[in-house]
Structure formats: structure tokens, C-alpha cells
JSON list of C-alpha atoms in Angstrom, two decimals:
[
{"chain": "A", "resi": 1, "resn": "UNK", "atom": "CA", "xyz": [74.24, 102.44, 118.06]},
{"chain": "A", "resi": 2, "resn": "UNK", "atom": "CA", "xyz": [71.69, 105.12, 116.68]},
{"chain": "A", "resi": 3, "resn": "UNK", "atom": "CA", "xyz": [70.77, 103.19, 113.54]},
{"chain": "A", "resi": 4, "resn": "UNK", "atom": "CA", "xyz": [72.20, 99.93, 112.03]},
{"chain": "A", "resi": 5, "resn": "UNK", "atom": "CA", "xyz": [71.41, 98.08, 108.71]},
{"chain": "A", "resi": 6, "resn": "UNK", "atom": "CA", "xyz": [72.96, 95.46, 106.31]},
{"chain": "A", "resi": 7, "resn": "UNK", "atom": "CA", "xyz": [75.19, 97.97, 105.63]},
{"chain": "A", "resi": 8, "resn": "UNK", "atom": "CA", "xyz": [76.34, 100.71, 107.78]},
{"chain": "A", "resi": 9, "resn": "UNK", "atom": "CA", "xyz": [76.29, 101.62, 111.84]},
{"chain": "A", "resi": 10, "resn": "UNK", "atom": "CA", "xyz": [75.68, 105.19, 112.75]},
{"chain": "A", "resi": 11, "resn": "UNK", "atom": "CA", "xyz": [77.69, 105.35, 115.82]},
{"chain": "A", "resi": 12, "resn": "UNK", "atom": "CA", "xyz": [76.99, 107.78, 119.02]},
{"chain": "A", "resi": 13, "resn": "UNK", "atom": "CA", "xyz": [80.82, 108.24, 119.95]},
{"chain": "A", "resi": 14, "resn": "UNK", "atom": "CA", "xyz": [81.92, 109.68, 123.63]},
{"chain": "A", "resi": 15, "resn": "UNK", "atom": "CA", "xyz": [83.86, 111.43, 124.93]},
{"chain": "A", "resi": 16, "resn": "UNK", "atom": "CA", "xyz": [87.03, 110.62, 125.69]},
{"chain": "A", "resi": 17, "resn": "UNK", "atom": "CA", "xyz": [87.11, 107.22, 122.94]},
{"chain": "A", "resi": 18, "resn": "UNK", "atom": "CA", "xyz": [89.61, 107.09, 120.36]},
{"chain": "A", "resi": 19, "resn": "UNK", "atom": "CA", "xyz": [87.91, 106.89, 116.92]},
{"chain": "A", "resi": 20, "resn": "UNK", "atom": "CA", "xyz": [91.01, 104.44, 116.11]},
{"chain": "A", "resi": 21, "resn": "UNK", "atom": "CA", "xyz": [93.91, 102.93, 117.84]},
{"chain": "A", "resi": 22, "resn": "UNK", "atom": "CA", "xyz": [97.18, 105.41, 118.05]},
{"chain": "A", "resi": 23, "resn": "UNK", "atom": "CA", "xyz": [100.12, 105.48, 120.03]},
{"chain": "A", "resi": 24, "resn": "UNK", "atom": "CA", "xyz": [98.80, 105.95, 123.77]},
{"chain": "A", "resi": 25, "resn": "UNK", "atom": "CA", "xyz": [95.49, 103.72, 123.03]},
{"chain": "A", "resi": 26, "resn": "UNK", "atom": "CA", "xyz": [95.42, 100.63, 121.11]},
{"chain": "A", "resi": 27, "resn": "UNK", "atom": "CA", "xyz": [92.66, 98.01, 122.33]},
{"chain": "A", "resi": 28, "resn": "UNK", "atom": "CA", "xyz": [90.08, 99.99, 123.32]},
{"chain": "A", "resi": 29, "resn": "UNK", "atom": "CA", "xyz": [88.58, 102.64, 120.37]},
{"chain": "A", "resi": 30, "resn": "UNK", "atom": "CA", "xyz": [85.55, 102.88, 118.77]},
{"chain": "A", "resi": 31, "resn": "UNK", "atom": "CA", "xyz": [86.99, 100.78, 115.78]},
{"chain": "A", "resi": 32, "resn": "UNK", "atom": "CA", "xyz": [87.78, 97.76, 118.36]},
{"chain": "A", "resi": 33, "resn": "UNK", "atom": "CA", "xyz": [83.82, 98.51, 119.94]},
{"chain": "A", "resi": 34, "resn": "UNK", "atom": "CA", "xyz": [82.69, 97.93, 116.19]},
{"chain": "A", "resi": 35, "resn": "UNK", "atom": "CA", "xyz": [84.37, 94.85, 115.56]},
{"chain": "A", "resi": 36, "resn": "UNK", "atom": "CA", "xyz": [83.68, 93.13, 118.68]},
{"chain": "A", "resi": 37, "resn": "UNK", "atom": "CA", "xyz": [80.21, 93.96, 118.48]},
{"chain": "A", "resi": 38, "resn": "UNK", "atom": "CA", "xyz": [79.97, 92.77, 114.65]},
{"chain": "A", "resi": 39, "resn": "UNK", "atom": "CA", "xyz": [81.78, 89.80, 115.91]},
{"chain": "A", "resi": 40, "resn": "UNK", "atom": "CA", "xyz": [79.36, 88.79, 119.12]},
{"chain": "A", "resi": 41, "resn": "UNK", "atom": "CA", "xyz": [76.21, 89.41, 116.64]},
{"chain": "A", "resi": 42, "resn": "UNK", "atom": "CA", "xyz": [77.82, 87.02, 113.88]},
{"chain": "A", "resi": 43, "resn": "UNK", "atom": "CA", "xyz": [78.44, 89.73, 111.41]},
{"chain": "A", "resi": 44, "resn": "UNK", "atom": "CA", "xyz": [82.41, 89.73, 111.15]},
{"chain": "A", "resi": 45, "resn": "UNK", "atom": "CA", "xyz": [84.30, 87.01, 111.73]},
{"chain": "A", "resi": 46, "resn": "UNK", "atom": "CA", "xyz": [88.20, 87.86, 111.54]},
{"chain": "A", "resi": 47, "resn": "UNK", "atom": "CA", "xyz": [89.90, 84.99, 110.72]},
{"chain": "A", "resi": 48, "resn": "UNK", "atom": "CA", "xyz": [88.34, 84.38, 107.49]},
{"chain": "A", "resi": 49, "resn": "UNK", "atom": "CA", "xyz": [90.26, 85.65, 104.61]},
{"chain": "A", "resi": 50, "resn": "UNK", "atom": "CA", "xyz": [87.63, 86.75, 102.77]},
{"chain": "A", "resi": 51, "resn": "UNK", "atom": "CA", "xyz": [85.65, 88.93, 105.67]},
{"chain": "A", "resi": 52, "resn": "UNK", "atom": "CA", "xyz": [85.69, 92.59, 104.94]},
{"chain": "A", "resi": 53, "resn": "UNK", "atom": "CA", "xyz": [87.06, 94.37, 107.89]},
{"chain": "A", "resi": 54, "resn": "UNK", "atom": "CA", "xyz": [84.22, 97.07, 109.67]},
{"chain": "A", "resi": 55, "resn": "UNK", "atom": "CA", "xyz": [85.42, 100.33, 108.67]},
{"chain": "A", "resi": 56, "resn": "UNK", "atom": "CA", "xyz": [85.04, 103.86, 109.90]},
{"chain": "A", "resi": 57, "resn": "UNK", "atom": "CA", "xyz": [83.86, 106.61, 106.98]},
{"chain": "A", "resi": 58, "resn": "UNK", "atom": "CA", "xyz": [84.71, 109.51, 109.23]},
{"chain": "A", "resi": 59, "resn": "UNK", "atom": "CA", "xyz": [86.37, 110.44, 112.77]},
{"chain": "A", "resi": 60, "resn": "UNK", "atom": "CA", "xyz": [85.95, 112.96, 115.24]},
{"chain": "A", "resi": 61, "resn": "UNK", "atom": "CA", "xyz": [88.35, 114.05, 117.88]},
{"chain": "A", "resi": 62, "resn": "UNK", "atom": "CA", "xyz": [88.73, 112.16, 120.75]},
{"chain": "A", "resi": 63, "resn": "UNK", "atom": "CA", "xyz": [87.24, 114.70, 123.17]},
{"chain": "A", "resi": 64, "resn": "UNK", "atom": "CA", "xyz": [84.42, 115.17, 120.80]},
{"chain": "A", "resi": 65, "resn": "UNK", "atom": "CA", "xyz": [81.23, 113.27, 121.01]},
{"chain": "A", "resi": 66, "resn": "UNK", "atom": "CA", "xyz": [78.86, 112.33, 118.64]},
{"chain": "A", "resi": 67, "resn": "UNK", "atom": "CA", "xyz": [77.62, 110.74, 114.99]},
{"chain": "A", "resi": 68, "resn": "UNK", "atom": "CA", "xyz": [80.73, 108.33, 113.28]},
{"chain": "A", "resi": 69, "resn": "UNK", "atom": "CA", "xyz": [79.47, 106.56, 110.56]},
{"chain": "A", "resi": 70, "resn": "UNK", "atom": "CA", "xyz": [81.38, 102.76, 109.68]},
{"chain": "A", "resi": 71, "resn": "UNK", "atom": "CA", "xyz": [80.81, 100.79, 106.53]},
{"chain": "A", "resi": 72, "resn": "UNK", "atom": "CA", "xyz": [79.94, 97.08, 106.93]},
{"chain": "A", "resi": 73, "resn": "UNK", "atom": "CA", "xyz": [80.82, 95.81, 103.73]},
{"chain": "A", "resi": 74, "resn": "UNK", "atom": "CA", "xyz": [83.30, 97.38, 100.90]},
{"chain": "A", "resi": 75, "resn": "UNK", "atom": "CA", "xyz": [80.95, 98.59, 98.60]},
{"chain": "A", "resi": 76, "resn": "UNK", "atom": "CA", "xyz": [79.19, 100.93, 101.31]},
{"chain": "A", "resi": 77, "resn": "UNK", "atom": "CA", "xyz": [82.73, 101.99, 102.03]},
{"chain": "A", "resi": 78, "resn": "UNK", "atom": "CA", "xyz": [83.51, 103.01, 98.76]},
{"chain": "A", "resi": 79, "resn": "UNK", "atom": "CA", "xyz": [80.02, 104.85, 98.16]},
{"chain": "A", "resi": 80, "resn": "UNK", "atom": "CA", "xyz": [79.87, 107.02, 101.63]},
{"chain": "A", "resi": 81, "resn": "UNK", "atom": "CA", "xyz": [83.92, 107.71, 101.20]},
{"chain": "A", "resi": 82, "resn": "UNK", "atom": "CA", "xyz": [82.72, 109.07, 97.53]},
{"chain": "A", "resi": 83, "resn": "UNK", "atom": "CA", "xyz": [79.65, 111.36, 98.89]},
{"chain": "A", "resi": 84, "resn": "UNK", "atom": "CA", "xyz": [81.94, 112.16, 102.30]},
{"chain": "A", "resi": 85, "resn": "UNK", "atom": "CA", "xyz": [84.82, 113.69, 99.26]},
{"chain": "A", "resi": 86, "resn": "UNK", "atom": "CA", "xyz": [82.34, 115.17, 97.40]},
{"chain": "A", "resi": 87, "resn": "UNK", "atom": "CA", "xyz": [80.60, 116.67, 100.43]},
{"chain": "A", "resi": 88, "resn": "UNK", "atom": "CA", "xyz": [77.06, 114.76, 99.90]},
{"chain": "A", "resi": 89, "resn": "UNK", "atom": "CA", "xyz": [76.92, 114.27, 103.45]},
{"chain": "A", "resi": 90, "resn": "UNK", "atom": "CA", "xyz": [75.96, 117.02, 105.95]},
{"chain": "A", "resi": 91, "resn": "UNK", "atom": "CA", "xyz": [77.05, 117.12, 109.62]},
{"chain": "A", "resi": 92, "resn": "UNK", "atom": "CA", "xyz": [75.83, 119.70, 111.88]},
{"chain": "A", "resi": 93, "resn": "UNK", "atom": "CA", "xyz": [77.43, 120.52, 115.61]},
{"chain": "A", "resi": 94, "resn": "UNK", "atom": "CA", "xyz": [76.26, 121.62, 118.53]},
{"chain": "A", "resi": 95, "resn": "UNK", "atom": "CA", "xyz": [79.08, 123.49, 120.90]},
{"chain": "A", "resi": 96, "resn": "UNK", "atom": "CA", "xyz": [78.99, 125.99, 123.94]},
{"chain": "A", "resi": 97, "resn": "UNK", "atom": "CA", "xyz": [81.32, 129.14, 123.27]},
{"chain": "A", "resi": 98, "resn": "UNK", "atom": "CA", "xyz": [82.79, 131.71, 125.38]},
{"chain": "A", "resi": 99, "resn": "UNK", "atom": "CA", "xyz": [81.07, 134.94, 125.28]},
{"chain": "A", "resi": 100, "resn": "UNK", "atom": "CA", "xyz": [77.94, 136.06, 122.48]},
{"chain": "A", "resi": 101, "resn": "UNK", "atom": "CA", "xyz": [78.92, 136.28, 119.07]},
{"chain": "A", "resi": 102, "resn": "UNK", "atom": "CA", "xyz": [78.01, 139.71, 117.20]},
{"chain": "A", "resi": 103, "resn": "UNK", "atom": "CA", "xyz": [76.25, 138.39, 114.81]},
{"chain": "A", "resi": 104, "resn": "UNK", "atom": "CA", "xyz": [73.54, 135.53, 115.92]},
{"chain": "A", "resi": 105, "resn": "UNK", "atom": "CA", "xyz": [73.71, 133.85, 112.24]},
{"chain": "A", "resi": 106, "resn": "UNK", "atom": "CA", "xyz": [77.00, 134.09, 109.89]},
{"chain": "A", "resi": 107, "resn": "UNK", "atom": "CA", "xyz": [79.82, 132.47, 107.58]},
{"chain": "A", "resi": 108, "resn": "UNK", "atom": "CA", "xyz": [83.47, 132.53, 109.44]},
{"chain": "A", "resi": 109, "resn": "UNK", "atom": "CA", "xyz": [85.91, 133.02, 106.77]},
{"chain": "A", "resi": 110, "resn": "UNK", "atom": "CA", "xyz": [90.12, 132.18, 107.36]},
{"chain": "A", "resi": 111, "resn": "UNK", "atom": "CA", "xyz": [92.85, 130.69, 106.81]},
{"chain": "A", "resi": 112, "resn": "UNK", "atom": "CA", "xyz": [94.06, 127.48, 108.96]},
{"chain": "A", "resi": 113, "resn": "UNK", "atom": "CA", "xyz": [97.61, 126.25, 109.31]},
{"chain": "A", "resi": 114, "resn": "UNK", "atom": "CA", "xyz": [98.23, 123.01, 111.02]},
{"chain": "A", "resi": 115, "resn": "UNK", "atom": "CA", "xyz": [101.24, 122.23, 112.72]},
{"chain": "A", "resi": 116, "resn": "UNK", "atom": "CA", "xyz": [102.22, 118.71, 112.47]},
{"chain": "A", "resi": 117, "resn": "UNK", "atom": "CA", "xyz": [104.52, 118.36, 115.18]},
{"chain": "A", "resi": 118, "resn": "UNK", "atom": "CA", "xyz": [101.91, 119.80, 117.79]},
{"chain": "A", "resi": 119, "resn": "UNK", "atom": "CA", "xyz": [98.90, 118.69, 116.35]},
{"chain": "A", "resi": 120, "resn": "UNK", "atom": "CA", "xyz": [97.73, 122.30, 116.45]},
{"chain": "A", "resi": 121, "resn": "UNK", "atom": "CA", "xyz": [96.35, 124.64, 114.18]},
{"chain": "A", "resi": 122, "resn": "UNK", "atom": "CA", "xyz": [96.65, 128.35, 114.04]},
{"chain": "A", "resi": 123, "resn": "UNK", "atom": "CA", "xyz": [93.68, 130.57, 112.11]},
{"chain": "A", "resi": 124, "resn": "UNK", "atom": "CA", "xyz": [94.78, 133.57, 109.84]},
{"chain": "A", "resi": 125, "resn": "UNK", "atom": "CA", "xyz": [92.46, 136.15, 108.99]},
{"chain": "A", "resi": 126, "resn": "UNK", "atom": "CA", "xyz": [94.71, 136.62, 105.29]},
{"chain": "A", "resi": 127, "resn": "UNK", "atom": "CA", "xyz": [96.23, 133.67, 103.18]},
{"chain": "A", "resi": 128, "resn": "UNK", "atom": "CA", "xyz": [99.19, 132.09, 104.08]},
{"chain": "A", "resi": 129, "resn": "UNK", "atom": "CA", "xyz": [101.77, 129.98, 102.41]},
{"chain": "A", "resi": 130, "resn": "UNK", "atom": "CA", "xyz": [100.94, 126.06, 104.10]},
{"chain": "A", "resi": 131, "resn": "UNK", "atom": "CA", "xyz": [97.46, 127.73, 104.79]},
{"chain": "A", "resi": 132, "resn": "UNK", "atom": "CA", "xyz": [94.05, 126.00, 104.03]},
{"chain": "A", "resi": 133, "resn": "UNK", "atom": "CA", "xyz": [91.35, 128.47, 103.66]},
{"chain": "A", "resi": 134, "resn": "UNK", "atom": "CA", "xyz": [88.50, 127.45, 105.67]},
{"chain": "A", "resi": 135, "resn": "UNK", "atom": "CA", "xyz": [84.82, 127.75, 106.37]},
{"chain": "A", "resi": 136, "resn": "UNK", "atom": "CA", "xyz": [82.80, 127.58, 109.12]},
{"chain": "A", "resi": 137, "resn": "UNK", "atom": "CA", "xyz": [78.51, 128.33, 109.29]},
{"chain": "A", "resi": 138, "resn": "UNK", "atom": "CA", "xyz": [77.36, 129.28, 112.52]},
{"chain": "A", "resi": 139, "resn": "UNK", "atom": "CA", "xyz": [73.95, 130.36, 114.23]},
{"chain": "A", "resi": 140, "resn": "UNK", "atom": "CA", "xyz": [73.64, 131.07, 118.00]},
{"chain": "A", "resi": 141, "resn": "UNK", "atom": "CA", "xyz": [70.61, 128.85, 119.37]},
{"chain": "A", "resi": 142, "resn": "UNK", "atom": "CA", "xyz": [70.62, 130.60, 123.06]},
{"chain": "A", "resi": 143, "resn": "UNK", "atom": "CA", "xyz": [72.76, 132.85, 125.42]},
{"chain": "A", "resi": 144, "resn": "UNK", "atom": "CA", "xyz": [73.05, 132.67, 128.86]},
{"chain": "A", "resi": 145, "resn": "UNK", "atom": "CA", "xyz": [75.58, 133.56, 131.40]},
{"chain": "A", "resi": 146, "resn": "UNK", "atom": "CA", "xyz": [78.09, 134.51, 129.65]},
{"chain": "A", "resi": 147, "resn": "UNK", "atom": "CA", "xyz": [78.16, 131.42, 127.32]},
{"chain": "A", "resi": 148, "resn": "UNK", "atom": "CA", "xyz": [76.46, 130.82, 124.32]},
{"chain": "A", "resi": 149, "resn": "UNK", "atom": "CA", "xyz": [74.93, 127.30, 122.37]},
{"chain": "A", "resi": 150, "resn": "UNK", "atom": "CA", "xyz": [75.91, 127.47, 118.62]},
{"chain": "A", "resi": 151, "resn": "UNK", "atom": "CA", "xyz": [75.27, 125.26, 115.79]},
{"chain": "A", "resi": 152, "resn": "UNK", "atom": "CA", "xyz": [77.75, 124.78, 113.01]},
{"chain": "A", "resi": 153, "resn": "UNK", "atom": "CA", "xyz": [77.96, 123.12, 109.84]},
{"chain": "A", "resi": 154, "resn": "UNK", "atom": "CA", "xyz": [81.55, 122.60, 108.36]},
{"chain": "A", "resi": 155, "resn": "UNK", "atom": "CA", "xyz": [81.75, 124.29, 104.94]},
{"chain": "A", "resi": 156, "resn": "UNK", "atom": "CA", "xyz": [85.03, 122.86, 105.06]},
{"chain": "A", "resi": 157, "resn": "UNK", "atom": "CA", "xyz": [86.84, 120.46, 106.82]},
{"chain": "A", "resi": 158, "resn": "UNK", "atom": "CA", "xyz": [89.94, 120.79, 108.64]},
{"chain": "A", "resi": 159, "resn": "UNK", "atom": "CA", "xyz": [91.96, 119.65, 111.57]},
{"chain": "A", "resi": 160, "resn": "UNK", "atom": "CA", "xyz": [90.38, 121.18, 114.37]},
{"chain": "A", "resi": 161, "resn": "UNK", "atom": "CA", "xyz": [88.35, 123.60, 112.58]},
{"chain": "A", "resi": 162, "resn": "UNK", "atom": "CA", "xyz": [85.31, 124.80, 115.11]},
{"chain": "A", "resi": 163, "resn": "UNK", "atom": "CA", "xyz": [87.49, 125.04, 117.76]},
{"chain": "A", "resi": 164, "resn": "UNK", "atom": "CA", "xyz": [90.55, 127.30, 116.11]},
{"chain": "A", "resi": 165, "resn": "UNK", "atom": "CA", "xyz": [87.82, 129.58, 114.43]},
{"chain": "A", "resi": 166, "resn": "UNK", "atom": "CA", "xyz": [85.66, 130.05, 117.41]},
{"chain": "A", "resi": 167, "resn": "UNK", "atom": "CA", "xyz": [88.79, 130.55, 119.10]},
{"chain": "A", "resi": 168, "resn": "UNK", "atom": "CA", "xyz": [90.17, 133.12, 116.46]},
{"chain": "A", "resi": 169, "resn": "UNK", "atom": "CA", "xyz": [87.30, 135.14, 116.21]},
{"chain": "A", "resi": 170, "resn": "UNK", "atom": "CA", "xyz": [87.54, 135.98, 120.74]},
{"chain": "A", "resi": 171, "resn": "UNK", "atom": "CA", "xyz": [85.06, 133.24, 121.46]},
{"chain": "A", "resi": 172, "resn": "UNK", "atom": "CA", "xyz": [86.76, 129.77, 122.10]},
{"chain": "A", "resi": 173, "resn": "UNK", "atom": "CA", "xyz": [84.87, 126.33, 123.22]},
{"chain": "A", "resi": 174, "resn": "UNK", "atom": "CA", "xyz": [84.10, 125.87, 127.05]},
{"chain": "A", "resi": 175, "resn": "UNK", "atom": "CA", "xyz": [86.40, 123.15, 128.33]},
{"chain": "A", "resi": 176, "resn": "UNK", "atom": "CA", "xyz": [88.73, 123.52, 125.27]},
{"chain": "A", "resi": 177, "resn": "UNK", "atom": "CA", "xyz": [92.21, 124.21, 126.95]},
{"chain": "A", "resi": 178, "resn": "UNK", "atom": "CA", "xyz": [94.44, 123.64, 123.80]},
{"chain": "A", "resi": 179, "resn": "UNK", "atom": "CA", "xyz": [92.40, 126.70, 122.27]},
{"chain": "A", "resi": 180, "resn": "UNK", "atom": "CA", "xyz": [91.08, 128.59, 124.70]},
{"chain": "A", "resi": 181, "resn": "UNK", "atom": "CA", "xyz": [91.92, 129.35, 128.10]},
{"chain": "A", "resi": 182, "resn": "UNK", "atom": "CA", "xyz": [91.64, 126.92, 131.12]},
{"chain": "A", "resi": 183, "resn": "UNK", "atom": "CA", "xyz": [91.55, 129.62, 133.60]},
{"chain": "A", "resi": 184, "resn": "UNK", "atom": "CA", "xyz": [88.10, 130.72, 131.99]},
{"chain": "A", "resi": 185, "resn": "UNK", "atom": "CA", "xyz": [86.72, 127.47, 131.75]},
{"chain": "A", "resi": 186, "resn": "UNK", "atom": "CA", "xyz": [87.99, 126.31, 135.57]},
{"chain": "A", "resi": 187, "resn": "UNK", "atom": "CA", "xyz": [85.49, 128.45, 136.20]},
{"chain": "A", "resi": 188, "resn": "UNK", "atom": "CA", "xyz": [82.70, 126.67, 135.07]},
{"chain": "A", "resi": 189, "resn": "UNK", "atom": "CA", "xyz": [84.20, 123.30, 135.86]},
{"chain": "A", "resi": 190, "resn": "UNK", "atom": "CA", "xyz": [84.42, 121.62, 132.32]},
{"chain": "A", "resi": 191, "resn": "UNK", "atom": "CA", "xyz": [87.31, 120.21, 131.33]},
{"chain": "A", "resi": 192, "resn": "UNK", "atom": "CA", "xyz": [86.85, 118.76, 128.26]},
{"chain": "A", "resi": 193, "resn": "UNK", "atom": "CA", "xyz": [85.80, 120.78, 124.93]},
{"chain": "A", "resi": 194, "resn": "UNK", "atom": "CA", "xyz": [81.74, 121.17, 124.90]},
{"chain": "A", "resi": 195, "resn": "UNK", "atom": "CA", "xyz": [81.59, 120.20, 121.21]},
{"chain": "A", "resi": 196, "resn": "UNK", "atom": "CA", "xyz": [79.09, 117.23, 119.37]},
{"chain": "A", "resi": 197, "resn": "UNK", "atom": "CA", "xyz": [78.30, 116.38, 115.95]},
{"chain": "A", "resi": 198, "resn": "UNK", "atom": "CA", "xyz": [74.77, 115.91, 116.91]},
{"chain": "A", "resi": 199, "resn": "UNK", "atom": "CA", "xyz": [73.01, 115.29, 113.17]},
{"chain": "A", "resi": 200, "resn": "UNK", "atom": "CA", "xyz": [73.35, 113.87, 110.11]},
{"chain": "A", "resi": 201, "resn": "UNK", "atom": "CA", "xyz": [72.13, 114.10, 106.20]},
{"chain": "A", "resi": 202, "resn": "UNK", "atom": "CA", "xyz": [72.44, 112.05, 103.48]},
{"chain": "A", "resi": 203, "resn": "UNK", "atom": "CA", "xyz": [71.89, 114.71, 100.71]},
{"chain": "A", "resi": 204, "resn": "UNK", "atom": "CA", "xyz": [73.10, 112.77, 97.53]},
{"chain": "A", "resi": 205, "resn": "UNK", "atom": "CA", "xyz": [73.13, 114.50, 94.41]},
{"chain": "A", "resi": 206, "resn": "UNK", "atom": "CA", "xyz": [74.86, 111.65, 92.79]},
{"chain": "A", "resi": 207, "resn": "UNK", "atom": "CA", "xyz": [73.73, 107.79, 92.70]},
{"chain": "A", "resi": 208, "resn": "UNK", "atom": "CA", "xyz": [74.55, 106.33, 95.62]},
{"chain": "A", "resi": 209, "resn": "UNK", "atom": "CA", "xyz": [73.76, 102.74, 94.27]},
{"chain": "A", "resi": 210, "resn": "UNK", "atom": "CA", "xyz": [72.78, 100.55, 96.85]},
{"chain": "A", "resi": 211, "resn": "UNK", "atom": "CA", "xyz": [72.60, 103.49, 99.59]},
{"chain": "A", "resi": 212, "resn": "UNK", "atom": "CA", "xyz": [70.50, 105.01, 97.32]},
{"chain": "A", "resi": 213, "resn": "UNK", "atom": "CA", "xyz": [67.53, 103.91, 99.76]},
{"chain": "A", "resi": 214, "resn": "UNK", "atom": "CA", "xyz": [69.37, 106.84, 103.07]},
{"chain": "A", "resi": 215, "resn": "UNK", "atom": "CA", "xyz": [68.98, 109.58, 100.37]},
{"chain": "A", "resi": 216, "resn": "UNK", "atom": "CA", "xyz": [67.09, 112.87, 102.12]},
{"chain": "A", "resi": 217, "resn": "UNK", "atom": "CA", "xyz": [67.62, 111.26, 105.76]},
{"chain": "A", "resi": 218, "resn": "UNK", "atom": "CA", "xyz": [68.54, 112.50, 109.11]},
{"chain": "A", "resi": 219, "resn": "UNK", "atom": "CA", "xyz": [69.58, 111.31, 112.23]},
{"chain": "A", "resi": 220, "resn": "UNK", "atom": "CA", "xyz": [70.32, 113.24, 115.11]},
{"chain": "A", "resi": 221, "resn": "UNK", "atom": "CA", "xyz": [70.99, 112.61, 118.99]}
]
């Protein structure tokens, strides 16, 4: 837990956890964590009809680590899913990439397609039909051995979005075999994408009613 109050958990997932239950995982995810550990502290209690059931606002990958926020009550639910559509809510990354970008500060511009069936995305540099266009920030924080540590801010949000970009533009995530290439990264001996969503704003421009009190605030790992 990196911050907790009557209403909402700021969560430090790892790597490796389901955000939710699927088809190979279903009792132990971060959603399951939550509700046992509302339950143990008093805060939940499932089998009364009127309890609201602990929520999660967002989700990140399951090989990605870092800030998920859940809702502990409905009307924080409904609030941060508002400012989370309406992009009031800024998360920044921190990843390792292959190689040293050109440019050490800069706005990747493309087009992402997601197949469905593979639950894999392909980046085109021109619209496509199916295609979401998509944007990605970026600024290069160090280089060093062939690697560099980059910190990115979704402009958009898409399946799988900093790892097909930096992957499209010749400079894929270490670890990250679905996107880059394992051969490469057996090389450095990480197997799993180097990718966190390390910070977080609230940045309402809106009323946030009774959240009102997180405008302006950060929280980082």
C-alpha cells in the first residue's frame, strides 16, 4: 500500500500479479489482495448486501509493476473513473529500452492495431482501417551500455502502448519477448519487460467532489 484513506488505496503492484482474475489465475490477483485486506482490517465485509465491492480504477499488465489505484466506496469509483476518461489523472513510467533513442526528449506519433485473438498489437507509422492513433511522450533519463532509462507519459492509452512504440521505432523494452527480441535480452538476463508506472497526479480541472481534497498531488515509488 503506498497511500490509503476513507476512500481509495494507491496500490504498488508486482510483477508477475494479475490486476484481476482471468482464465489461467483466479484466486490470487491484486483485486483478491484488496479485498482480503479490506476484509482483515474491517472495511469490507462480503456477505452483506449492501457492502460496496473494492474496485480497481485502472490496470496494468501483468508483467508490469507499479501504481493501481482501487475505489473503496462507489462514489470515489464514479469520480476517479470520470477524471481517468477525461484524462485528469497523470501516470508517468519508468522503462529500460534497447539501444539510445535519437532524440533524448520527444512525442512518438502512430497508429496501433490490436489483435484480439493474440492479444498483440502492431504500430503503423500511417492510419489504418481498425487503427487507433496513438501517443506516446518520452525523455531519456540516462544511457549506459547499450541500454537506456526512459520516462513516458501516455498521451494516449492503448493496449500495450510503450512497449509496441518503443518497439516500432528500433528500440524495444529489455525483457519484453512478445515485442522485442529474447535473444537480445538473454543477454542481459531479464526476462520479464523492465517497465513501471512509477508516479502519479491528480490534476483535476473539473470538481472532483469529495476527492476534491488529492487535487495537485503526487505519489511516486
Amino acid at each position: 500500500v503506498v497511500y490509503e484513506d476513507e476512500n481509495i488505496l494507491l496500490l504498488n503492484k508486482t510483477v508477475g500479479l494479475l490486476s484481476h482474475p482471468d482464465e489461467t489465475e483466479y484466486n490470487d490477483t491484486l483485486i483478491t489482495r484488496v479485498k482480503r485486506y479490506l476484509y482483515e482490517k474491517g472495511a469490507y465485509n462480503p456477505d452483506s448486501e449492501n457492502s460496496f465491492v473494492p474496485s480497481l480504477v485502472n490496470r496494468i499488465d501483468r508483467n508490469t509493476c507499479g501504481i493501481v489505484i482501487a475505489a473503496k466506496n462507489a462514489e470515489a469509483l464514479r469520480i476517479l473513473n470520470d477524471k481517468m476518461k477525461s484524462r485528469e489523472l497523470h501516470k508517468l513510467y519508468l522503462c529500460v529500452v534497447h539501444g539510445v533513442p535519437k532524440k533524448s526528449a520527444d512525442t512518438l506519433c502512430g497508429w496501433l492495431f490490436k489483435d484480439e485473438e493474440k492479444n498483440k498489437v502492431t504500430v503503423f507509422s500511417s492510419p489504418r482501417d481498425g487503427a487507433k492513433e496513438i501517443r506516446t511522450r518520452y525523455r531519456v533519463l540516462e544511457s549506459y551500455n547499450g541500454l537506456s532509462l526512459v520516462e513516458v507519459e501516455l498521451l494516449t492509452g492503448r493496449t500495450h502502448q510503450i512497449r509496441a512504440h518503443f518497439a516500432a521505432a528500433g528500440h524495444p523494452l529489455l525483457g519484453d519477448g512478445k515485442y522485442g527480441t529474447n535473444e537480445i535480452n538473454k543477454k542481459y538476463g531479464y526476462k520479464k519487460q523492465f517497465l513501471c508506472s512509477y508516479k502519479l497526479t491528480f490534476d483535476f480541472s473539473s470538481d472532483a467532489g469529495m476527492l476534491n481534497y488529492l487535487d495537485k498531488r503526487s505519489f511516486e515509488l
